[in-house]
Amino acid sequence: MKYLDCISRHAAGDPNKIAISVSDGRCMTYGQLECASNKIASFIDRTTARKEFSSASPVVVYGHKDPLMVACFLGCLKSGHPYVPIDIHSVPRDRALGIMGQVGPSIVFEVESSSAGSLATGTNEAASHGGGCSSSYEFVDRGELERLVTTDDASAISANAVSGDDLAYIIFTSGSTGAPKGVQVTADCFDNFCQWALSIGSQHASRENAVFLNQAPFSFDLSVYELSQALWAGATLHCLTKQAQDDARELIRSLGDSGATIWVSTPSFAELCLANLEFGAELLPRCDLFLFCGEALRNTTAARLQERFPSALIANTYGPTESTVAVTSVIVTPEMFTSNEPLHCGVPKPGTEIRIAKNIDEDTFSVEEAEAGELGEIVIVGDTVARGYFQRDDLTQRSFGELLLNGERVRAYRTGDEGFLDEGGNLHCRGRIDLQVKLNGFRIELGEIEESLARLPQVKEAAVVLVKKSESSSHLEAHVVSAVPRVESDFREGLALKEKLKKTLPHYMIPKKVVFRDALPMTPNGKIDRKALA
Ligand code: AMP
């Protein structure tokens, strides 16, 4: 994998350079990262052999913004295993156990333990999701991991690094059928994405002396943007912890201390920062490139940002986890953000084409293409399209296929996004054709929340909608038909349901409001009338 080769070269050339720094002051140099990841890789080799795990079984890495998390990711890649990153603050413990259950027998690096209890004590729950019993997992807690990277003899360097079509990582995203689904990204996808991403705005920003800002938790593919580019380029990745992001004053202080030169975030996070007048070029004097992905970048956001950072470039990029972070990009100009047209997402990267499908044959995956300017489903064809969903052939078959690209059959993914290509080949994204929504940059399948509600004995039927209050403010609302007589006020009953959901759903998937109804409104053809609810 070219990525690993680049990191080893940086470690040999400048071992004392900071590879990863964290807003709480921790950091790790390239030399330390290389050494720690080699030791972890060799530990994975030994454990895989001892426990008779399969040679490419996924490895769960659980924790938060921590240099040791990154060392574990690299250790997995170096030993030929894909890593499954799970952020302790975005993924409730029960959901993490569900993911472990899906992954099955594996090594689990518990870089941090949840206050709700170690994952090691929840293997029965994991087993109920399809995983094995506790002996099926090899847990490595923080203490053991620290001992391993400081004292273990690294003379045996793993020779099994992932490459080509091997899996590099599996990121679990919200799944419409009620459980998260794992997107399997290969080593080639990763390398292909990274090489292109480094070229976005490169005329402006130097890369090897760059400090890439990391906002997103490692369990979201947005974080792959800055993690992969920083380490590939021999630059520094600066991670903002949840604690630094949760408090407005702390956030501004941490941003000021970060020295960030390249900003990577969702537009929602930039909007949050823009609300503070201190956020500008004085706070981040070296920041000259803003990379956005994950949701629509609004014209007004780009305009306000440009005003605060007059000499910075702003890039809008588009892509789903299923095609390795992003596949199109554009540098947003003042002409673009002052026009009435919503910002477009630019042109595809080399090695990728966007097809707009008027129709897709479900059996053959053949696409009837739309004309320029005509709306249809966005289909991505190219060298960063993932292998599919982990152990979900049914879902993979529905969304992934192959299409011809320059005379060759190449992997393709139907995104569920609606959009069009203009005459200049720019992609315009106009929303979803299904029940997936984005809230503050988080990808949410409404169906997963509905399914989680419907599993509660108190609930007979449920529908969840995204209610848009204004351009910049939306929230989730659950409409519920109760299965039992309600004894408390609707407010209290709603709170009780939300508490139950919190066990398995991330905080951003918990509806703000629960409305009890005698029945859900129906359209004439018998479907839930979501428009009426929203
Ligand atoms: P995720 O897998 O979390 O990265 O979410 C992917 C989805 O986010 C896409 O399928 C789109 O619906 C949305 N998305 C990503 N980038 C953009 C963008 N630049 N503009 C509009 N929507 C976007």
XYZ file of C-alpha atoms and ligand atoms in Angstrom:
557
model
C 0.000 0.000 0.000
C 1.555 3.302 -1.099
C 0.181 5.008 1.998
C 2.201 2.761 4.324
C 5.345 3.229 2.216
C 4.985 7.017 2.453
C 4.651 6.889 6.247
C 7.705 4.637 6.607
C 9.716 7.026 4.431
C 8.709 10.011 6.593
C 9.570 8.067 9.755
C 13.021 7.240 8.381
C 13.653 10.749 7.019
C 12.381 12.871 9.896
C 11.523 10.630 12.867
C 11.080 13.542 15.292
C 8.473 15.326 13.235
C 5.035 15.410 14.883
C 2.674 13.111 12.984
C -0.356 13.482 15.269
C -1.206 16.102 17.849
C -4.360 16.320 19.935
C -6.093 19.403 21.382
C -5.459 18.024 24.897
C -1.690 18.217 24.354
C -0.816 14.602 23.490
C 1.247 13.954 20.391
C 3.197 11.270 18.543
C 6.133 11.637 16.165
C 6.554 9.777 12.880
C 9.296 7.679 14.479
C 7.041 6.698 17.387
C 4.092 6.027 15.081
C 6.162 3.738 12.867
C 7.607 1.847 15.822
C 4.246 1.501 17.635
C 2.394 0.363 14.515
C 5.100 -2.230 13.729
C 4.760 -3.664 17.236
C 0.975 -3.722 16.972
C 1.196 -5.438 13.567
C 3.473 -8.104 14.928
C 1.131 -8.604 17.922
C -1.812 -9.010 15.501
C 0.166 -11.626 13.527
C 0.890 -13.640 16.680
C -2.639 -13.372 18.030
C -4.232 -14.285 14.709
C -2.120 -17.436 14.581
C -2.770 -18.353 18.245
C -6.530 -17.759 18.131
C -6.879 -19.185 14.626
C -8.610 -16.046 13.383
C -8.837 -15.773 9.626
C -5.793 -14.072 8.081
C -7.779 -11.009 6.979
C -10.315 -10.814 9.804
C -11.338 -7.241 10.674
C -9.919 -5.710 13.858
C -12.078 -3.420 16.007
C -10.388 -0.214 17.221
C -12.459 1.519 19.874
C -11.668 4.897 21.424
C -11.497 8.575 20.637
C -8.997 11.115 19.282
C -5.795 9.495 20.384
C -2.443 8.875 18.659
C -2.702 5.238 19.769
C -5.902 4.864 17.719
C -3.956 5.837 14.594
C -1.082 3.516 15.558
C -3.657 0.672 15.788
C -5.112 1.562 12.360
C -1.641 1.370 10.825
C -0.809 -1.812 12.763
C -3.898 -3.444 11.238
C -2.956 -2.364 7.708
C 0.625 -3.565 8.198
C -0.548 -7.006 9.322
C -3.083 -7.453 6.509
C -6.255 -6.803 8.517
C -8.898 -4.136 7.841
C -9.646 -1.940 10.840
C -13.118 -1.074 12.088
C -12.914 2.352 13.762
C -15.523 2.968 16.465
C -15.642 6.323 18.212
C -16.498 6.003 21.872
C -18.434 9.281 21.977
C -20.481 8.883 18.781
C -21.348 5.202 19.118
C -23.192 4.007 22.261
C -21.703 0.913 23.884
C -24.607 -1.343 22.835
C -24.248 -0.235 19.242
C -20.504 -0.914 19.418
C -21.289 -4.410 20.732
C -23.733 -4.888 17.850
C -20.975 -3.973 15.395
C -18.587 -6.364 17.165
C -21.245 -9.033 16.811
C -21.476 -8.409 13.075
C -17.675 -8.494 12.739
C -17.481 -11.818 14.594
C -14.367 -13.369 16.176
C -11.704 -10.687 16.180
C -9.108 -8.671 18.034
C -10.613 -5.649 19.825
C -8.283 -2.783 20.751
C -10.091 -0.933 23.512
C -7.948 2.196 23.419
C -10.448 3.823 25.757
C -13.235 2.255 27.819
C -16.771 3.569 27.921
C -18.093 4.800 31.274
C -20.920 2.290 30.654
C -18.366 -0.533 30.962
C -15.671 -2.223 28.955
C -16.644 -3.958 25.718
C -15.007 -7.062 27.158
C -17.863 -7.412 29.654
C -20.536 -7.237 26.935
C -19.680 -10.186 24.760
C -23.028 -11.846 25.436
C -24.698 -8.879 23.775
C -22.224 -9.136 20.887
C -23.039 -12.828 20.612
C -26.746 -12.037 20.344
C -25.886 -9.940 17.253
C -24.213 -12.936 15.612
C -20.735 -12.734 17.167
C -19.140 -15.540 19.113
C -18.785 -15.968 22.875
C -16.238 -14.014 24.920
C -13.424 -16.405 24.024
C -14.021 -15.542 20.346
C -12.579 -12.085 20.923
C -9.106 -11.022 21.962
C -9.452 -7.826 23.996
C -6.508 -5.492 24.378
C -7.132 -2.710 26.883
C -5.238 0.553 27.076
C -2.772 -0.681 29.690
C -1.870 -3.713 27.601
C -1.612 -1.617 24.469
C 0.729 0.864 26.155
C 2.883 -2.003 27.435
C 2.901 -3.527 23.979
C 4.075 -0.387 22.208
C 6.658 0.555 24.824
C 8.185 -2.787 25.744
C 7.348 -5.383 23.147
C 10.219 -6.488 20.938
C 9.502 -5.381 17.383
C 12.227 -7.409 15.749
C 9.579 -9.326 13.787
C 8.072 -6.876 11.323
C 4.879 -8.151 9.735
C 5.197 -8.994 6.071
C 1.476 -9.196 5.453
C 0.517 -5.565 4.683
C -2.755 -5.016 2.845
C -2.488 -4.108 -0.837
C -4.549 -3.960 -4.020
C -8.009 -5.340 -3.512
C -7.440 -6.270 0.170
C -9.677 -4.430 2.601
C -8.138 -1.425 4.371
C -11.025 -0.450 6.637
C -14.694 -1.045 7.281
C -16.752 1.960 8.351
C -20.198 1.274 9.771
C -22.885 3.784 8.761
C -26.566 4.032 9.574
C -28.527 1.197 7.927
C -32.120 1.548 6.751
C -32.986 -1.994 7.828
C -32.402 -1.262 11.514
C -28.732 -2.130 12.041
C -25.576 -0.290 10.969
C -23.962 -1.536 7.753
C -20.228 -1.850 7.153
C -18.756 -0.234 4.037
C -15.646 -2.168 2.928
C -12.951 0.055 1.460
C -9.934 -1.526 -0.231
C -6.260 -0.531 -0.129
C -6.403 0.603 -3.773
C -9.502 2.743 -3.123
C -7.649 4.364 -0.231
C -4.470 5.057 -2.232
C -6.429 6.318 -5.250
C -8.497 8.667 -3.120
C -5.535 9.995 -1.222
C -3.390 10.835 -4.251
C -6.224 12.851 -5.769
C -7.274 14.555 -2.527
C -3.751 15.928 -2.076
C -4.085 17.747 -5.380
C -7.183 19.759 -4.379
C -6.092 23.365 -4.004
C -2.451 22.235 -3.993
C -1.382 25.348 -5.919
C -2.252 27.237 -2.753
C -1.267 25.143 0.220
C 2.076 23.496 0.946
C 1.527 19.930 2.094
C 4.538 18.616 3.933
C 4.543 21.511 6.376
C 0.775 21.500 6.628
C -1.276 20.970 9.765
C -4.526 19.218 8.827
C -7.406 19.863 11.180
C -9.386 16.795 12.216
C -12.932 17.519 13.388
C -14.841 14.333 12.521
C -14.660 11.260 14.771
C -12.631 8.394 13.279
C -15.780 6.315 12.776
C -16.912 8.718 10.011
C -15.256 8.552 6.632
C -14.799 12.326 6.561
C -11.907 11.790 9.004
C -10.152 9.656 6.357
C -9.775 12.893 4.364
C -7.321 14.562 6.725
C -5.882 11.422 8.318
C -4.799 9.943 4.996
C -3.550 13.201 3.478
C -1.608 14.321 6.543
C 0.292 11.046 6.938
C 0.784 10.562 3.201
C 2.332 14.028 2.900
C 4.483 13.788 6.036
C 2.448 16.606 7.566
C 0.762 16.849 10.980
C -2.764 15.759 11.826
C -4.270 17.890 14.583
C -7.291 16.294 16.271
C -9.952 18.263 18.118
C -11.401 16.150 20.916
C -15.093 16.071 21.743
C -14.337 18.077 24.871
C -12.708 20.782 22.746
C -15.692 20.862 20.387
C -18.455 20.826 22.987
C -17.721 24.184 24.572
C -17.683 27.356 22.439
C -14.831 29.062 24.348
C -12.754 25.888 24.494
C -13.324 25.380 20.776
C -11.988 28.814 19.873
C -9.024 28.339 22.204
C -8.236 24.915 20.716
C -8.548 26.194 17.157
C -6.157 29.035 17.975
C -3.647 26.553 19.421
C -3.994 24.119 16.523
C -1.858 26.011 13.997
C -4.122 24.467 11.320
C -3.243 25.267 7.735
C -5.758 22.967 6.042
C -9.274 22.794 7.416
C -11.388 19.679 6.829
C -14.931 19.515 8.176
C -18.601 19.348 7.362
C -20.139 22.703 6.423
C -22.230 22.443 9.624
C -19.104 22.557 11.780
C -17.810 25.630 9.930
C -21.213 27.293 10.459
C -20.957 26.588 14.157
C -17.523 28.244 14.233
C -18.711 31.207 12.139
C -21.229 31.997 14.863
C -18.234 33.161 16.914
C -16.776 36.489 15.733
C -13.298 35.468 16.875
C -13.261 32.803 14.174
C -11.230 34.279 11.333
C -7.788 34.798 9.832
C -6.445 36.312 13.048
C -7.254 33.128 14.954
C -5.923 30.825 12.222
C -3.411 32.966 10.319
C -1.880 30.049 8.364
C -5.146 28.455 7.308
C -5.340 28.799 3.542
C -7.494 25.895 2.392
C -10.950 24.803 3.542
C -12.064 21.358 2.387
C -15.747 20.537 2.806
C -17.613 17.314 2.279
C -20.552 15.360 3.665
C -23.449 17.717 3.008
C -24.449 20.679 0.878
C -22.222 23.732 1.320
C -24.494 26.756 1.337
C -23.630 29.884 -0.668
C -24.012 32.005 2.471
C -21.601 29.787 4.438
C -18.961 30.052 1.699
C -19.476 33.827 1.470
C -19.123 34.387 5.232
C -16.083 32.159 5.384
C -14.379 33.981 2.514
C -15.034 37.274 4.275
C -13.303 35.989 7.432
C -10.460 34.297 5.506
C -9.998 36.530 2.459
C -6.947 34.755 1.066
C -8.044 31.151 1.683
C -9.368 28.739 -0.929
C -12.693 27.029 -0.262
C -13.298 23.630 -1.850
C -16.673 21.918 -2.067
C -16.294 18.177 -2.500
C -18.898 15.451 -2.824
C -18.968 11.748 -2.165
C -20.331 8.930 -0.005
C -18.458 6.528 2.296
C -19.186 3.881 -0.367
C -16.833 5.637 -2.756
C -14.057 6.504 -0.275
C -14.840 9.940 1.098
C -15.121 12.161 -2.000
C -15.067 11.917 -5.776
C -15.767 15.425 -7.108
C -14.374 18.824 -6.218
C -14.527 22.479 -7.079
C -12.811 25.566 -5.727
C -15.685 27.887 -4.889
C -15.329 31.344 -6.454
C -17.058 34.580 -5.369
C -19.080 34.437 -8.624
C -20.406 31.066 -7.518
C -21.390 31.962 -3.977
C -22.934 35.313 -4.889
C -25.148 33.739 -7.577
C -28.683 32.490 -6.847
C -27.771 28.980 -7.970
C -26.935 26.537 -5.144
C -23.226 25.649 -5.193
C -22.333 22.754 -7.423
C -19.918 19.995 -6.398
C -17.491 20.243 -9.308
C -16.041 17.635 -11.607
C -15.027 14.036 -10.860
C -11.476 13.091 -9.986
C -9.330 11.218 -12.523
C -10.300 7.533 -12.560
C -13.947 8.309 -11.781
C -17.003 9.206 -13.824
C -20.398 10.360 -12.687
C -23.408 8.973 -14.557
C -26.868 10.404 -14.036
C -29.365 7.575 -14.294
C -32.930 8.075 -15.487
C -33.361 4.362 -14.998
C -31.267 1.521 -13.620
C -32.001 -2.090 -14.467
C -32.011 -3.812 -11.068
C -30.805 -7.151 -12.493
C -28.078 -6.068 -14.909
C -27.183 -2.714 -13.293
C -27.328 -1.117 -16.774
C -27.982 2.596 -16.665
C -30.174 4.682 -18.938
C -28.358 8.006 -18.826
C -29.954 11.437 -18.529
C -29.049 14.386 -20.767
C -27.021 17.301 -19.386
C -29.278 19.334 -17.097
C -31.722 16.459 -16.579
C -32.288 15.145 -13.044
C -31.631 11.522 -12.143
C -29.902 9.289 -9.619
C -26.175 9.938 -9.196
C -24.120 6.819 -10.017
C -20.366 6.766 -9.340
C -18.119 4.606 -11.524
C -14.445 4.389 -10.724
C -11.386 3.304 -8.825
C -12.541 4.326 -5.352
C -15.872 2.475 -5.298
C -15.911 0.180 -2.266
C -16.177 -3.610 -2.356
C -19.681 -3.477 -0.880
C -21.263 -3.978 2.532
C -19.694 -6.338 5.055
C -21.539 -9.670 4.981
C -24.596 -8.044 3.424
C -24.637 -9.421 -0.119
C -28.303 -8.463 -0.393
C -27.574 -4.765 0.201
C -24.382 -4.887 -1.873
C -26.265 -6.322 -4.823
C -28.874 -3.592 -4.608
C -26.439 -0.680 -4.707
C -23.185 -1.889 -6.256
C -22.439 -3.218 -9.740
C -20.097 -2.746 -12.665
C -20.235 -0.342 -15.592
C -17.984 0.315 -18.565
C -15.359 3.006 -18.088
C -12.851 3.555 -20.917
C -13.701 0.126 -22.279
C -13.200 -1.700 -18.970
C -15.733 -3.019 -16.492
C -15.289 -0.954 -13.350
C -17.097 -0.948 -9.999
C -20.067 1.353 -9.727
C -22.285 2.542 -6.880
C -25.772 3.993 -7.056
C -25.791 6.681 -4.411
C -29.497 7.324 -3.808
C -28.658 11.018 -4.362
C -30.542 12.994 -6.955
C -28.701 15.414 -9.194
C -27.629 16.447 -12.653
C -24.530 17.233 -14.669
C -24.366 20.630 -16.352
C -22.852 21.297 -19.778
C -19.447 21.857 -18.129
C -19.555 18.402 -16.488
C -20.130 19.829 -12.989
C -22.209 17.755 -10.617
C -25.223 19.407 -8.994
C -26.559 17.460 -6.022
C -30.204 18.105 -5.229
C -31.103 15.769 -2.348
C -32.117 12.168 -1.763
C -34.498 9.790 -3.463
C -34.892 7.739 -0.271
C -35.167 8.203 3.495
C -31.509 8.982 4.183
C -30.998 12.473 5.618
C -28.083 14.597 6.755
C -28.409 16.432 10.052
C -25.493 18.655 11.101
C -23.341 16.630 8.733
C -24.348 13.245 10.223
C -25.675 10.592 7.864
C -28.902 9.108 9.186
C -31.283 6.500 7.801
C -34.696 7.467 9.155
C -35.651 3.814 8.685
C -33.094 2.794 11.329
C -34.662 5.088 13.944
C -38.157 3.888 12.991
C -37.033 0.267 13.265
C -35.467 0.949 16.696
C -38.709 2.562 17.884
C -40.852 -0.234 16.489
C -38.791 -2.783 18.475
C -39.902 -1.184 21.753
C -42.940 -2.930 23.264
C -44.653 0.439 23.914
C -44.657 1.309 20.214
C -47.154 0.064 17.670
C -46.083 2.213 14.723
C -43.531 4.952 14.202
C -42.417 7.360 11.509
C -39.511 9.771 11.807
C -39.148 12.931 9.744
C -36.586 15.710 9.432
C -38.308 19.014 10.165
C -36.669 22.065 8.610
C -37.240 25.172 10.745
C -35.037 27.455 8.659
C -32.133 27.298 6.195
C -29.754 26.428 8.998
C -31.908 24.702 11.593
C -33.479 21.250 11.351
C -34.412 18.549 13.822
C -35.752 15.004 13.928
C -39.324 14.400 14.971
C -40.753 10.957 15.784
C -44.461 10.323 15.282
C -45.568 7.373 17.349
C -48.723 5.309 17.718
C -48.611 3.798 21.190
C -49.141 0.069 21.704
C -50.130 0.532 25.346
C -52.275 3.058 27.214
C -50.168 6.076 28.138
C -50.191 6.930 31.825
C -47.823 9.889 31.957
C -47.926 13.177 30.035
C -46.910 12.969 26.371
C -43.737 14.869 27.262
C -42.698 12.291 29.895
C -43.694 9.325 27.718
C -41.621 10.855 24.909
C -38.637 11.285 27.228
C -38.881 7.642 28.288
C -38.829 6.496 24.651
C -35.824 8.713 23.914
C -33.940 7.259 26.903
C -34.518 3.760 25.521
C -33.296 4.779 22.062
C -30.097 6.226 23.535
C -28.917 2.724 24.414
C -28.482 1.774 20.789
C -28.569 4.938 18.685
C -25.929 7.674 18.481
C -26.901 11.027 20.040
C -27.481 12.636 16.632
C -30.127 9.989 15.778
C -32.295 10.668 18.838
C -35.440 12.600 17.780
C -35.708 15.990 19.450
C -39.461 15.702 19.708
C -41.837 12.740 20.067
C -45.435 13.303 18.952
C -48.053 10.721 19.946
C -50.840 10.085 17.452
C -53.862 7.820 17.235
C -52.807 6.844 13.716
C -50.179 7.870 11.183
C -51.464 9.859 8.177
C -51.547 7.846 4.936
C -51.282 8.832 1.266
C -54.026 7.599 -1.120
C -51.761 4.686 -2.156
C -51.392 3.505 1.415
C -47.915 4.805 2.313
C -47.117 6.906 5.372
C -47.677 10.523 4.364
C -44.262 11.893 5.360
C -44.898 15.275 3.763
C -47.903 15.772 6.048
C -45.773 14.842 9.066
C -42.840 17.107 8.130
P -21.326 10.027 4.013
O -21.319 8.622 3.557
O -21.586 10.202 5.466
O -20.114 10.778 3.549
O -22.575 10.728 3.312
C -22.663 10.746 1.910
C -23.823 11.583 1.485
O -23.651 12.947 1.934
C -23.947 11.699 -0.011
O -24.574 10.565 -0.560
C -24.767 12.966 -0.146
O -26.123 12.722 0.114
C -24.212 13.840 0.972
N -23.148 14.732 0.480
C -21.822 14.518 0.551
N -21.150 15.566 0.044
C -22.059 16.468 -0.381
C -22.005 17.760 -1.017
N -20.854 18.360 -1.280
N -23.173 18.369 -1.332
C -24.353 17.776 -1.046
N -24.480 16.574 -0.442
C -23.349 15.926 -0.111
